[in-house]
Coordinates of C-alpha atoms in Angstrom, one line a residue:
M282 CA 77.0 133.8 175.2
E283 CA 77.4 130.1 175.1
E284 CA 77.4 128.4 171.6
V285 CA 74.5 126.0 171.3
S286 CA 75.2 122.4 170.5
M287 CA 73.4 120.3 167.8
F288 CA 72.0 118.3 170.7
T289 CA 70.0 121.3 172.0
N290 CA 66.7 122.8 171.2
K291 CA 67.6 126.4 170.3
T292 CA 64.1 127.6 171.0
D293 CA 64.0 126.5 174.6
Q294 CA 67.1 126.2 176.8
S295 CA 65.1 126.2 180.0
S296 CA 65.1 122.4 180.1
Q297 CA 68.7 122.0 179.2
D298 CA 71.7 121.8 181.5
L299 CA 74.7 124.1 181.1
I300 CA 77.5 121.6 181.9
T301 CA 81.1 120.9 181.1
G302 CA 82.5 118.6 178.5
S303 CA 83.6 116.3 181.3
E304 CA 80.0 116.0 182.6
V305 CA 78.7 115.5 179.0
L306 CA 81.2 112.7 178.6
L307 CA 80.0 110.9 181.7
R308 CA 76.3 111.3 180.8
C309 CA 76.9 110.0 177.3
L310 CA 78.8 107.0 178.5
L311 CA 75.9 106.2 180.8
M312 CA 73.5 106.7 177.9
E313 CA 75.5 104.1 176.0
G314 CA 75.0 101.6 178.8
T315 CA 78.5 101.7 180.2
E316 CA 78.5 99.8 183.4
C317 CA 82.1 100.4 184.5
V318 CA 85.1 102.3 183.3
F319 CA 88.6 101.2 184.1
G320 CA 91.2 104.0 184.3
Y321 CA 94.0 105.9 185.9
P322 CA 94.0 109.7 186.4
G323 CA 96.5 112.3 185.6
G324 CA 96.8 116.0 185.1
N325 CA 95.0 116.3 181.7
V326 CA 92.0 114.3 182.7
L327 CA 91.4 115.8 186.1
Y328 CA 88.3 117.7 185.0
I329 CA 86.8 114.3 183.9
Y330 CA 87.7 112.7 187.2
D331 CA 86.4 115.8 189.1
A332 CA 83.0 115.3 187.3
M333 CA 82.9 111.8 188.7
V334 CA 82.6 113.1 192.3
N335 CA 79.1 114.5 191.6
N336 CA 77.9 111.6 189.5
P337 CA 77.0 108.7 191.8
D338 CA 75.6 106.6 188.9
F339 CA 79.1 106.5 187.3
K340 CA 81.2 103.5 188.2
H341 CA 85.0 103.6 187.9
I342 CA 87.7 101.2 188.9
L343 CA 91.1 102.6 189.6
T344 CA 93.6 100.1 188.2
R345 CA 97.3 100.2 189.2
H346 CA 98.6 100.6 185.6
E347 CA 97.1 101.9 182.4
Q348 CA 97.8 98.5 180.8
G349 CA 95.8 96.9 183.5
A350 CA 92.9 99.3 182.7
I351 CA 92.7 98.5 179.0
H352 CA 93.1 94.8 179.4
A353 CA 90.3 94.8 182.0
A354 CA 88.1 96.7 179.6
D355 CA 89.0 94.2 176.9
G356 CA 88.1 91.2 179.1
Y357 CA 84.8 92.9 180.0
A358 CA 84.0 93.4 176.3
R359 CA 85.0 89.8 175.2
S360 CA 83.0 88.1 177.9
T361 CA 79.9 90.2 177.7
G362 CA 79.7 91.3 174.1
K363 CA 79.3 94.9 175.2
T364 CA 81.7 97.7 174.5
G365 CA 84.5 98.2 177.1
V366 CA 85.7 101.6 178.2
C367 CA 88.9 102.9 179.7
I368 CA 90.4 106.3 180.5
A369 CA 94.0 107.5 180.7
T370 CA 95.7 110.8 180.9
S371 CA 98.0 112.2 178.2
G372 CA 101.6 111.4 177.3
P373 CA 102.8 108.3 179.1
G374 CA 99.3 107.5 180.4
A375 CA 98.1 107.3 176.8
T376 CA 101.1 105.5 175.4
N377 CA 100.8 102.9 178.2
L378 CA 97.5 101.9 176.5
V379 CA 99.2 101.1 173.1
T380 CA 99.8 97.4 173.8
G381 CA 96.2 96.9 174.9
I382 CA 94.8 98.8 171.9
A383 CA 96.9 96.6 169.5
T384 CA 95.6 93.5 171.4
A385 CA 92.0 94.5 170.9
Y386 CA 92.5 95.6 167.3
M387 CA 94.1 92.2 166.3
D388 CA 91.2 90.3 167.9
S389 CA 88.3 92.6 166.8
V390 CA 87.3 93.7 170.3
P391 CA 84.9 96.7 170.7
L392 CA 86.5 99.3 173.0
V393 CA 86.1 103.0 173.4
I394 CA 89.3 104.5 174.7
I395 CA 89.3 108.0 176.3
T396 CA 92.6 109.8 176.5
G397 CA 93.3 113.3 177.8
N398 CA 95.6 115.7 176.1
V399 CA 97.3 119.0 176.8
P400 CA 95.1 122.1 176.3
T401 CA 94.5 123.1 172.7
T402 CA 96.5 126.3 173.2
V403 CA 99.8 124.3 173.6
I404 CA 99.2 121.3 171.3
G405 CA 102.2 120.8 169.1
T406 CA 104.6 122.7 171.4
D407 CA 106.0 119.6 173.2
A408 CA 104.2 120.6 176.3
F409 CA 104.5 118.6 179.5
Q410 CA 103.1 115.1 179.0
E411 CA 102.1 115.7 175.4
A412 CA 102.0 112.9 172.9
D413 CA 100.3 112.6 169.5
I414 CA 98.4 109.5 170.5
I415 CA 96.2 109.7 167.4
S416 CA 99.2 109.3 165.1
I417 CA 100.8 106.7 167.4
T418 CA 97.7 104.5 167.4
M419 CA 96.4 105.1 163.9
P420 CA 97.4 101.6 162.6
I421 CA 95.8 99.8 165.5
T422 CA 92.5 101.6 165.9
K423 CA 89.3 101.3 163.9
H424 CA 88.8 105.0 164.1
S425 CA 90.0 108.0 166.1
Y426 CA 88.7 111.4 167.2
S427 CA 90.5 114.5 168.4
V428 CA 87.9 116.7 170.0
R429 CA 88.6 120.4 169.5
D430 CA 85.0 121.8 170.2
V431 CA 83.0 120.7 173.2
H432 CA 79.8 120.9 171.1
D433 CA 81.1 118.0 169.0
L434 CA 81.6 115.8 172.0
P435 CA 78.1 114.1 172.3
R436 CA 78.1 113.2 168.6
I437 CA 81.6 111.9 168.8
I438 CA 80.9 109.7 171.8
H439 CA 77.8 108.1 170.3
E440 CA 79.6 107.6 166.9
A441 CA 82.5 106.0 168.7
F442 CA 80.3 103.4 170.3
Y443 CA 78.5 102.7 167.1
I444 CA 81.7 102.3 165.1
A445 CA 83.3 100.1 167.8
S446 CA 80.4 97.8 168.1
T447 CA 79.2 97.3 164.5
G448 CA 80.6 95.5 161.5
R449 CA 84.0 94.1 162.3
K450 CA 84.3 95.4 165.8
G451 CA 87.4 97.2 167.1
P452 CA 88.8 99.9 169.3
V453 CA 87.9 103.6 168.8
L454 CA 90.0 106.3 170.5
I455 CA 88.7 109.7 171.6
D456 CA 91.4 112.2 172.5
I457 CA 90.1 115.2 174.6
P458 CA 92.3 118.2 175.3
K459 CA 92.1 119.4 178.9
D460 CA 90.5 122.8 178.1
V461 CA 87.8 121.1 176.0
S462 CA 86.9 118.9 178.9
N463 CA 86.2 122.0 181.0
H464 CA 84.3 124.1 178.3
K465 CA 80.6 124.3 178.8
M466 CA 77.6 123.7 176.6
Y467 CA 73.9 123.3 176.8
Y468 CA 73.1 119.6 176.8
D469 CA 69.7 118.0 176.3
P470 CA 69.8 114.2 176.5
S471 CA 66.2 113.9 175.2
N472 CA 67.3 114.8 171.6
K473 CA 68.0 111.8 169.5
L474 CA 71.1 111.4 167.4
N475 CA 70.5 109.9 163.9
L476 CA 73.8 108.1 163.2
Q477 CA 74.5 108.2 159.5
L478 CA 78.3 108.1 158.9
Q479 CA 79.3 108.9 155.4
G480 CA 81.5 106.2 153.9
Y481 CA 80.9 103.7 156.8
S482 CA 79.0 100.6 156.0
A483 CA 78.5 98.8 159.3
T484 CA 77.4 95.4 158.0
P485 CA 77.2 94.4 154.3
N486 CA 74.1 92.4 153.3
P487 CA 74.9 88.8 152.5
D488 CA 74.7 87.8 148.8
P489 CA 72.3 84.9 148.5
T490 CA 74.0 83.8 145.3
E491 CA 77.3 83.1 147.1
I492 CA 75.5 81.2 149.9
D493 CA 73.6 79.1 147.3
K494 CA 77.0 78.3 145.8
L495 CA 78.2 77.1 149.2
I496 CA 75.1 74.9 149.6
Q497 CA 75.8 73.4 146.3
A498 CA 79.5 72.7 147.1
I499 CA 78.4 71.0 150.4
A500 CA 76.0 68.8 148.4
E501 CA 78.8 67.7 146.2
S502 CA 81.4 67.4 148.9
E503 CA 82.5 64.1 150.5
K504 CA 85.2 65.4 152.9
P505 CA 84.1 68.8 154.2
V506 CA 85.5 70.6 157.2
I507 CA 84.4 73.8 159.0
I508 CA 86.9 76.1 160.6
A509 CA 85.0 78.1 163.2
G510 CA 86.8 81.3 164.3
G511 CA 86.3 84.2 166.7
G512 CA 83.7 85.7 164.4
V513 CA 81.2 83.0 165.4
V514 CA 81.6 84.2 169.0
Y515 CA 81.5 87.9 168.2
S516 CA 78.4 87.6 166.0
N517 CA 76.6 85.5 168.7
A518 CA 76.1 82.8 166.0
S519 CA 76.8 79.7 168.0
D520 CA 73.2 78.4 167.8
E521 CA 73.1 79.0 164.0
L522 CA 76.5 77.2 163.6
L523 CA 75.2 74.2 165.7
K524 CA 72.1 74.0 163.6
F525 CA 74.1 74.3 160.4
V526 CA 76.4 71.4 161.4
N527 CA 73.6 69.2 162.5
K528 CA 71.9 69.8 159.1
T529 CA 75.0 69.3 156.9
K530 CA 76.9 66.7 159.0
I531 CA 80.2 68.6 158.6
P532 CA 83.0 68.2 161.2
V533 CA 84.1 71.3 162.9
T534 CA 87.5 72.5 164.1
T535 CA 87.9 75.7 166.0
T536 CA 90.6 78.3 166.1
L537 CA 91.9 79.5 169.5
L538 CA 89.5 82.4 169.5
G539 CA 86.7 80.2 168.3
L540 CA 86.8 77.9 171.3
G541 CA 83.4 77.8 172.9
G542 CA 81.7 78.9 169.7
F543 CA 80.9 75.2 169.1
P544 CA 80.2 72.8 171.9
S545 CA 83.3 70.7 172.7
A546 CA 81.1 67.7 173.6
H547 CA 79.7 67.4 170.1
D548 CA 80.6 64.3 168.1
L549 CA 81.7 66.3 165.1
W550 CA 84.1 68.6 167.0
L551 CA 87.7 67.9 166.2
G552 CA 89.4 70.2 168.7
M553 CA 91.6 73.2 167.8
L554 CA 93.7 73.2 164.6
G555 CA 97.0 74.7 163.7
H556 CA 100.4 75.2 165.4
H557 CA 99.4 73.3 168.5
G558 CA 96.2 71.7 167.1
T559 CA 95.1 68.2 167.4
Y560 CA 96.2 65.4 165.0
T561 CA 92.6 64.9 164.0
A562 CA 91.9 68.5 163.2
N563 CA 95.1 69.1 161.2
M564 CA 94.9 65.9 159.2
A565 CA 91.2 66.6 158.4
I566 CA 92.2 70.0 156.9
Q567 CA 94.9 68.4 154.8
N568 CA 92.6 65.8 153.4
A569 CA 89.4 67.8 153.0
D570 CA 87.8 68.5 149.7
L571 CA 85.9 71.5 151.0
I572 CA 87.1 74.0 153.6
I573 CA 84.5 76.4 155.1
S574 CA 86.1 79.2 157.1
I575 CA 83.5 80.9 159.3
G576 CA 84.8 84.0 161.1
S577 CA 88.4 82.9 160.8
R578 CA 90.9 85.0 159.0
F579 CA 93.4 82.1 158.1
D580 CA 95.9 83.3 160.6
D581 CA 99.5 82.0 160.1
R582 CA 99.1 79.9 163.3
V583 CA 96.1 78.2 161.7
T584 CA 97.5 77.7 158.1
M585 CA 101.2 77.2 158.9
K586 CA 102.9 76.9 155.5
V587 CA 100.4 78.6 153.3
D588 CA 101.3 76.9 150.0
G589 CA 100.8 73.6 151.7
F590 CA 97.5 74.3 153.3
A591 CA 94.5 72.1 152.4
P592 CA 96.2 70.7 149.2
N593 CA 93.2 68.5 148.4
A594 CA 90.5 71.1 148.7
K595 CA 88.4 71.6 145.6
W596 CA 86.7 74.6 147.1
I597 CA 87.6 77.1 149.8
A598 CA 84.6 79.0 151.2
H599 CA 85.0 82.0 153.5
I600 CA 82.2 83.6 155.5
D601 CA 83.3 86.9 157.1
I602 CA 81.9 90.3 157.9
D603 CA 85.1 92.0 156.6
P604 CA 85.5 91.8 152.8
A605 CA 89.2 92.7 153.2
E606 CA 89.8 89.3 154.7
I607 CA 88.4 87.4 151.8
G608 CA 91.2 86.0 149.7
K609 CA 93.9 87.9 151.7
I610 CA 95.8 84.8 152.7
I611 CA 94.1 81.8 151.0
K612 CA 92.6 82.0 147.6
T613 CA 88.8 81.9 148.0
D614 CA 86.3 80.2 145.7
I615 CA 83.1 81.1 147.5
A616 CA 82.9 84.4 149.3
C617 CA 80.0 85.0 151.7
V618 CA 80.5 88.5 153.0
G619 CA 78.2 89.5 155.9
D620 CA 77.3 89.0 159.5
I621 CA 77.8 85.3 160.3
K622 CA 74.5 85.0 162.1
A623 CA 72.7 86.3 159.0
V624 CA 74.7 84.2 156.6
L625 CA 74.1 81.0 158.5
G626 CA 70.5 81.9 159.2
Y627 CA 69.9 82.0 155.4
A628 CA 72.1 78.9 154.8
N629 CA 70.0 76.9 157.3
T630 CA 66.9 77.4 155.3
K631 CA 68.5 75.4 152.4
A632 CA 71.2 73.3 154.1
K633 CA 71.1 69.5 153.5
P634 CA 73.5 66.7 154.6
S635 CA 76.8 66.3 152.8
K636 CA 78.1 63.0 151.6
S637 CA 80.3 62.7 154.7
N638 CA 79.4 59.4 156.3
H639 CA 82.7 57.7 155.3
W640 CA 84.7 60.8 156.1
I641 CA 83.2 61.1 159.6
S642 CA 84.1 57.4 160.2
N643 CA 87.7 58.1 159.2
I644 CA 87.8 61.2 161.5
Q645 CA 86.3 59.3 164.4
E646 CA 89.0 56.7 164.0
N647 CA 91.7 59.3 164.1
K648 CA 90.2 60.8 167.2
S649 CA 90.3 57.4 168.9
M650 CA 93.9 56.6 167.7
Y651 CA 95.5 60.0 168.3
P652 CA 93.9 61.7 171.3
L653 CA 95.6 64.5 173.2
R654 CA 98.0 62.7 175.6
Y655 CA 100.8 63.5 178.0
K656 CA 103.0 61.4 180.3
D657 CA 101.5 61.6 183.7
S658 CA 103.5 61.3 186.9
E659 CA 102.9 60.3 190.5
T660 CA 105.8 62.3 191.8
E661 CA 105.4 65.5 189.8
L662 CA 102.4 67.7 189.2
K663 CA 101.9 68.0 185.4
P664 CA 100.3 71.2 184.1
Q665 CA 98.0 69.2 181.8
Y666 CA 96.7 67.4 184.9
V667 CA 96.0 70.7 186.5
L668 CA 93.9 71.8 183.5
E669 CA 92.0 68.5 183.5
M670 CA 91.3 69.0 187.2
I671 CA 90.0 72.5 186.7
N672 CA 87.9 71.4 183.8
S673 CA 86.3 68.5 185.8
T674 CA 85.5 70.7 188.8
T675 CA 83.9 73.5 186.8
R676 CA 82.4 71.1 184.2
G677 CA 83.5 73.5 181.5
N678 CA 81.1 76.2 182.6
A679 CA 83.6 78.8 184.0
I680 CA 84.9 81.9 182.2
I681 CA 88.6 81.2 181.6
T682 CA 91.1 83.9 180.9
T683 CA 94.6 83.1 180.0
D684 CA 97.9 84.8 179.5
V685 CA 100.2 83.8 176.7
G686 CA 102.5 80.8 176.5
Q687 CA 102.4 77.1 177.2
H688 CA 99.6 77.3 179.7
Q689 CA 97.5 79.1 177.1
M690 CA 97.9 76.1 174.7
W691 CA 97.2 73.6 177.5
V692 CA 94.0 75.5 178.2
A693 CA 93.0 75.3 174.6
Q694 CA 93.7 71.6 174.5
F695 CA 92.5 70.3 177.9
Y696 CA 89.7 72.6 179.0
K697 CA 86.4 71.8 177.3
F698 CA 84.3 74.9 176.7
N699 CA 80.6 74.5 176.7
H700 CA 79.5 78.1 176.0
S701 CA 80.4 81.0 173.8
R702 CA 82.3 83.9 175.4
S703 CA 83.8 81.5 178.0
L704 CA 87.4 81.9 176.8
V705 CA 89.1 85.3 177.0
T706 CA 92.6 85.2 175.6
S707 CA 95.0 87.3 173.4
G708 CA 95.1 85.6 170.0
G709 CA 96.6 87.7 167.2
S710 CA 98.8 89.9 169.4
G711 CA 99.9 87.2 171.9
T712 CA 100.1 89.8 174.7
M713 CA 101.9 88.7 177.9
G714 CA 100.3 90.4 180.9
F715 CA 96.8 90.2 179.4
G716 CA 95.4 87.2 181.3
F717 CA 95.0 88.5 184.9
P718 CA 93.6 92.0 184.3
S719 CA 91.3 90.7 181.6
A720 CA 89.8 88.4 184.2
I721 CA 89.0 91.4 186.4
G722 CA 87.0 92.9 183.6
A723 CA 85.3 89.6 182.9
Q724 CA 84.3 89.3 186.5
V725 CA 83.0 92.8 186.7
G726 CA 80.9 92.1 183.6
N727 CA 79.7 88.7 184.8
P728 CA 79.4 89.1 188.6
N729 CA 77.5 85.8 189.0
R730 CA 79.9 83.6 187.0
L731 CA 83.0 81.8 188.2
V732 CA 86.0 83.5 186.5
I733 CA 89.4 81.8 186.5
S734 CA 92.5 83.5 185.4
I735 CA 95.2 81.0 184.2
N736 CA 98.7 82.5 183.9
G737 CA 102.3 81.5 183.6
D738 CA 104.8 82.8 186.1
G739 CA 106.2 85.1 183.5
G740 CA 103.0 86.8 182.4
M741 CA 101.7 87.0 185.9
Q742 CA 104.5 89.3 186.9
M743 CA 103.6 91.8 184.2
C744 CA 100.4 93.0 185.8
A745 CA 100.5 91.4 189.3
Q746 CA 99.9 94.8 190.8
E747 CA 96.2 94.5 189.8
M748 CA 95.7 92.1 192.7
A749 CA 95.3 95.3 194.8
I750 CA 92.0 96.1 193.1
C751 CA 90.7 92.6 193.5
A752 CA 91.3 92.8 197.3
I753 CA 89.9 96.4 197.6
N754 CA 86.8 95.8 195.5
N755 CA 86.4 92.1 196.5
I756 CA 86.5 90.9 192.9
P757 CA 86.4 87.1 193.4
V758 CA 88.7 86.1 190.5
K759 CA 90.4 82.7 191.1
I760 CA 94.0 83.4 190.0
V761 CA 96.0 80.3 188.8
V762 CA 99.7 80.5 188.3
I763 CA 101.3 77.6 186.5
N764 CA 104.8 78.0 187.8
N765 CA 107.6 76.2 185.9
Q766 CA 110.2 78.9 186.8
V767 CA 110.9 79.5 183.1
L768 CA 109.6 81.2 180.0
G769 CA 108.1 78.0 178.9
M770 CA 107.2 78.5 175.3
V771 CA 110.5 80.2 174.6
R772 CA 112.3 77.4 176.3
Q773 CA 110.4 74.8 174.2
Q774 CA 111.3 76.5 170.9
Q775 CA 114.9 76.9 172.0
E776 CA 115.0 73.2 172.8
I777 CA 113.4 72.0 169.5
I778 CA 114.4 74.6 167.0
Y779 CA 117.7 76.0 168.5
E780 CA 119.1 72.6 169.6
S781 CA 118.7 73.3 173.3
R782 CA 120.8 76.5 173.3
Y783 CA 118.9 78.2 176.1
S784 CA 119.1 81.9 176.3
Q785 CA 117.6 84.3 178.9
I786 CA 114.6 82.2 180.0
D787 CA 115.3 81.5 183.7
L788 CA 112.7 82.9 186.0
A789 CA 114.0 81.2 189.1
G790 CA 114.3 84.6 190.8
S791 CA 110.6 85.3 190.7
P792 CA 108.8 86.3 193.9
D793 CA 107.0 83.9 196.2
F794 CA 103.6 84.2 194.6
V795 CA 101.7 83.2 197.8
K796 CA 103.5 85.9 199.8
L797 CA 103.0 88.4 197.0
A798 CA 99.3 87.7 197.0
E799 CA 99.1 88.0 200.7
A800 CA 100.9 91.3 200.6
Y801 CA 98.1 92.7 198.4
G802 CA 95.4 91.3 200.7
V803 CA 94.6 88.2 198.5
K804 CA 94.6 84.7 199.9
G805 CA 97.5 82.6 198.5
L806 CA 97.7 78.8 198.2
R807 CA 100.4 76.5 196.7
A808 CA 100.5 72.9 195.5
S809 CA 103.2 70.7 194.0
T810 CA 101.6 67.3 194.2
K811 CA 98.3 65.8 192.9
A812 CA 96.9 65.5 196.4
E813 CA 97.8 69.0 197.3
A814 CA 96.4 70.3 194.0
H815 CA 92.9 68.8 194.6
H816 CA 92.8 70.0 198.2
I817 CA 93.9 73.6 197.7
W818 CA 91.8 74.0 194.5
Q819 CA 88.7 72.9 196.4
E820 CA 89.6 75.4 199.1
A821 CA 90.0 78.1 196.5
L822 CA 86.6 77.4 195.0
E823 CA 85.0 77.5 198.4
T824 CA 86.7 80.7 199.5
P825 CA 84.6 83.9 198.8
G826 CA 86.6 86.7 197.2
P827 CA 89.9 86.5 195.2
V828 CA 92.4 83.7 195.7
L829 CA 95.7 83.0 194.1
V830 CA 96.7 79.4 193.6
E831 CA 100.2 78.5 192.5
F832 CA 100.8 75.1 191.0
V833 CA 104.5 74.1 190.9
V834 CA 105.1 72.1 187.7
P835 CA 108.2 70.7 185.9
R836 CA 110.1 73.2 183.8
E837 CA 110.9 70.6 181.0
E838 CA 107.2 69.9 180.0
N839 CA 106.4 70.7 176.4
V840 CA 103.2 71.4 174.5
Y841 CA 102.4 68.7 171.9
P842 CA 101.4 68.3 169.1
M843 CA 103.4 71.0 167.5
V844 CA 103.8 72.1 163.9
L845 CA 107.0 74.0 163.2
G846 CA 107.0 77.2 161.2
G847 CA 107.6 76.6 157.5
T848 CA 106.1 73.1 157.6
T849 CA 102.6 71.9 156.8
L850 CA 99.8 71.0 159.1
D851 CA 100.3 67.3 158.6
Q852 CA 103.9 67.5 159.7
L853 CA 103.1 67.3 163.4
I854 CA 105.7 66.6 166.2
M855 CA 103.9 64.4 168.6
G856 CA 106.5 64.5 171.4
D857 CA 106.6 61.4 173.6
F858 CA 104.0 59.7 171.4
E859 CA 105.7 60.2 168.1

């Protein structure tokens, strides 16, 4: 006799289906609103994939590598605010997800990761394709489950989605042994699950006393600055932040992950701060008397030399949903723990203008005197020019995904984001290979938006095989390759820090990207001059379906401003405009 699950009505099994764990998994994913799963099959998830055959409502995209699957799920999650889902088999399939799990964990992205495992009868025997993926990923997951009883599966799936998408969001892993995925249970989807997880507090309630202290500090401040981070985006608090700024008249600088969380056209936006931040933003931090970090964790690329960060600040205020971040890097005077949307919602009921008129005038003068600049050329195609062109043709309304390197920083500097969730990029982990597959997920989640994936020639080669699924599924991502035939950011650091001793950075043997795209069934275009760039970019935008556009740029171009490690934010290297 079959054991009856907690999800069933023990008095009446006539309305319940006797189905396998694999079928339960698919039904629960659909109940959670999962629109698409990205994955790659293997022996220990074959029961799950077999269940897909008889479930026409379940959408799955077969990537060409497990890393492509998890990056696609990540891009879907970041761009939609929903929980991304991916599936991989045991052993190497699961371990190929590790980089993507770490990427999502560092940037607080909600994912549910399904891995198969060997049957329970052989776990721990070093069976074929066995790996202890729970232990391997424990430091980089918000929570993990090893399912040993099929009757636990519905509860675990719903708990996983709840944990991944609440509080400080993050990846949750569910490891399902092969035999468990084929065990049967009576399943009744009409029964409701009351999620009460012992020891898990999803979202702490804001303390009005701390918010009142912040309001008082603002009233006394003459040189306030807001650092808006990724938390503003993840909590959907962009409108509340804009209202707060308009009420308090406080200038705003954004972190890399915070770009789009505050409109770039606003008079009080200073640009990005930190390692490759603007002169105006970095100098404002160093001269401010009040720093308000909103959803930013004071990452080392933001603070640079910690003991020289914001030396004139009388108060450091930190608004964050995760209490563990408060005071972790920078000593905090005012701690507002809670969901940013709720904290700012309360703050806006009491917010009044700061004494910042003179401060704002000084900042506007800096913006005028020290804008982002580069030496343009009539004979070469500069990468900054390409980004300005893409910005002007899309009016800042596209979803942009990036890989990691110089092009990522040029996007942050020269593309002006108008909307939240318009930038998808790997921040904390800095994962090369992320940019292109994340664009696939973003396009799947936003079928009516223009999605542009901007990559370097190095990162593009790490997941180039995913062009196949763009062609097969007609996913209309516009793929940009900024090709300088070198590992650009590494080359720049070797030039500046290592006295031009260049080591292992030459990518001149890379493939012809246009021919590579065509081999996968994707249209390929190339430009090396301004005239060609405008022509082929317009052609790419007018072409339905996926297009790869290669822009050939000089290999010697550097990203400026730049703050070296071990120095303070005001010690900027301005490059040609020193």
